[in-house]
Amino acid sequence: MIPTCPDRGIAYSPLGGGWLTGKCRRGHPPPLGSRMALRPQPYLHLNHRRAYDLSEELERRATARGTSMAGFGRAWVLAHPAVSSTVVGPRLPDRSQAVVEAGALTSVAAELAPR
C-alpha cells in the first residue's frame, strides 16, 4: 500500500490497524474493540501467513531492543523513504509512549525498511 499512497495523496493507518502493535496474532481472533474487530475491511488483505511472519519478526526485534512493538512498528514506518510523517492519535493516553519510543528508534528500524 505504501507505494500507492504518495502517488494518490492517500493517508493510511501507520500501525496497520494494530498489525504493527501485536494485536493481531496468528490463530487468534482480533481483540474486542480493535480495528480488525470493529472495521476489518481495510485490513483483510493483511490476514495471511506473510503478514503474521513479518509481525512476529517485528516483535522479536522490538523485544531484543527492550521496546514496545508499537514503538518499533512506528519507527519502522517512519524509516520508509516514502513516509515523511505519521499522524499520532492514540485512543488511550498510555499508548502515546510508542511515539516517544519511535523517535529514539528511527535509525535502528531503518534496517527493516523496504528498499
Coordinates of C-alpha atoms in Angstrom, one line a residue:
M1 CA 0.0 0.0 0.0
I2 CA 2.9 2.4 0.8
P3 CA 4.0 2.8 -2.9
T4 CA 0.4 3.7 -3.9
C5 CA -0.2 6.3 -1.2
P6 CA 2.2 9.1 -2.4
D7 CA 1.1 8.8 -6.0
R8 CA -2.5 9.4 -4.9
G9 CA -2.1 11.6 -1.9
I10 CA -3.7 8.9 0.3
A11 CA -3.1 8.7 4.1
Y12 CA -3.3 5.3 5.8
S13 CA -3.1 3.8 9.2
P14 CA 0.6 3.9 10.2
L15 CA 0.3 1.0 12.6
G16 CA -1.9 -1.1 10.2
G17 CA -4.9 -1.2 12.4
G18 CA -3.0 -3.0 15.1
W19 CA -0.9 -5.3 12.9
L20 CA 2.3 -3.4 13.8
T21 CA 1.4 -3.4 17.5
G22 CA 1.0 -7.1 18.1
K23 CA -2.8 -7.0 18.5
C24 CA -3.3 -9.4 15.6
R25 CA -1.9 -12.8 16.5
R26 CA -1.7 -15.9 14.3
G27 CA -4.5 -18.3 15.2
H28 CA -6.4 -15.9 17.4
P29 CA -9.4 -13.7 16.7
P30 CA -8.9 -10.0 16.8
P31 CA -9.2 -8.5 20.2
L32 CA -12.6 -6.9 21.1
G33 CA -12.6 -3.2 20.3
S34 CA -9.6 -3.4 17.9
R35 CA -9.9 -2.0 14.4
M36 CA -9.9 -5.6 13.0
A37 CA -12.9 -6.4 15.1
L38 CA -14.7 -3.1 14.6
R39 CA -13.9 -2.3 11.0
P40 CA -11.9 -5.2 9.4
Q41 CA -12.4 -4.4 5.7
P42 CA -9.4 -2.1 5.2
Y43 CA -7.1 -4.7 6.9
L44 CA -8.4 -8.0 5.5
H45 CA -5.5 -8.1 2.9
L46 CA -3.1 -8.5 5.9
N47 CA -4.8 -11.6 7.1
H48 CA -2.3 -14.1 5.6
R49 CA 0.8 -16.0 6.6
R50 CA 3.4 -13.5 5.4
A51 CA 1.8 -10.7 7.4
Y52 CA 1.9 -12.8 10.5
D53 CA 5.5 -13.8 9.8
L54 CA 6.5 -10.2 9.5
S55 CA 4.6 -9.2 12.6
E56 CA 6.3 -11.9 14.6
E57 CA 9.8 -10.8 13.3
L58 CA 9.0 -7.2 14.2
E59 CA 8.1 -8.3 17.7
R60 CA 11.3 -10.3 18.1
R61 CA 13.4 -7.2 17.1
A62 CA 11.4 -4.9 19.3
T63 CA 11.8 -7.3 22.3
A64 CA 15.6 -7.6 21.6
R65 CA 15.8 -3.8 21.9
G66 CA 13.7 -3.6 25.0
T67 CA 11.0 -1.5 23.4
S68 CA 7.3 -2.0 22.6
M69 CA 6.2 -3.4 19.3
A70 CA 4.1 -0.3 18.7
G71 CA 7.1 2.0 19.2
F72 CA 9.3 -0.2 16.9
G73 CA 6.5 -0.5 14.4
R74 CA 6.0 3.2 14.2
A75 CA 9.8 3.7 13.8
W76 CA 9.8 1.1 11.0
V77 CA 7.0 3.0 9.2
L78 CA 8.9 6.3 9.6
A79 CA 12.1 4.7 8.2
H80 CA 10.4 4.0 4.9
P81 CA 11.6 6.5 2.3
A82 CA 8.1 7.3 1.1
V83 CA 6.9 8.3 4.6
S84 CA 7.7 11.8 5.9
S85 CA 5.5 11.8 8.9
T86 CA 2.6 10.0 10.6
V87 CA -0.5 11.3 12.3
V88 CA -0.4 10.5 16.0
G89 CA -3.8 9.9 17.6
P90 CA -3.8 7.2 20.2
R91 CA -7.2 6.3 21.6
L92 CA -5.7 5.9 25.1
P93 CA -3.1 8.2 26.8
D94 CA -0.8 5.3 27.7
R95 CA -0.4 4.5 24.0
S96 CA 1.4 7.8 23.4
Q97 CA 4.6 6.2 24.8
A98 CA 5.1 4.4 21.4
V99 CA 5.6 7.8 19.8
V100 CA 8.4 8.7 22.2
E101 CA 10.0 5.2 21.6
A102 CA 9.7 5.6 17.8
G103 CA 11.7 8.9 17.9
A104 CA 14.6 7.1 19.6
L105 CA 14.4 4.1 17.3
T106 CA 14.1 5.5 13.8
S107 CA 17.7 4.8 12.8
V108 CA 17.6 1.4 14.3
A109 CA 14.3 0.5 12.5
A110 CA 15.8 1.5 9.2
E111 CA 17.3 -2.0 8.9
L112 CA 13.7 -3.2 8.4
A113 CA 12.5 -0.6 5.9
P114 CA 11.7 -1.9 2.5
R115 CA 14.0 -0.6 -0.3

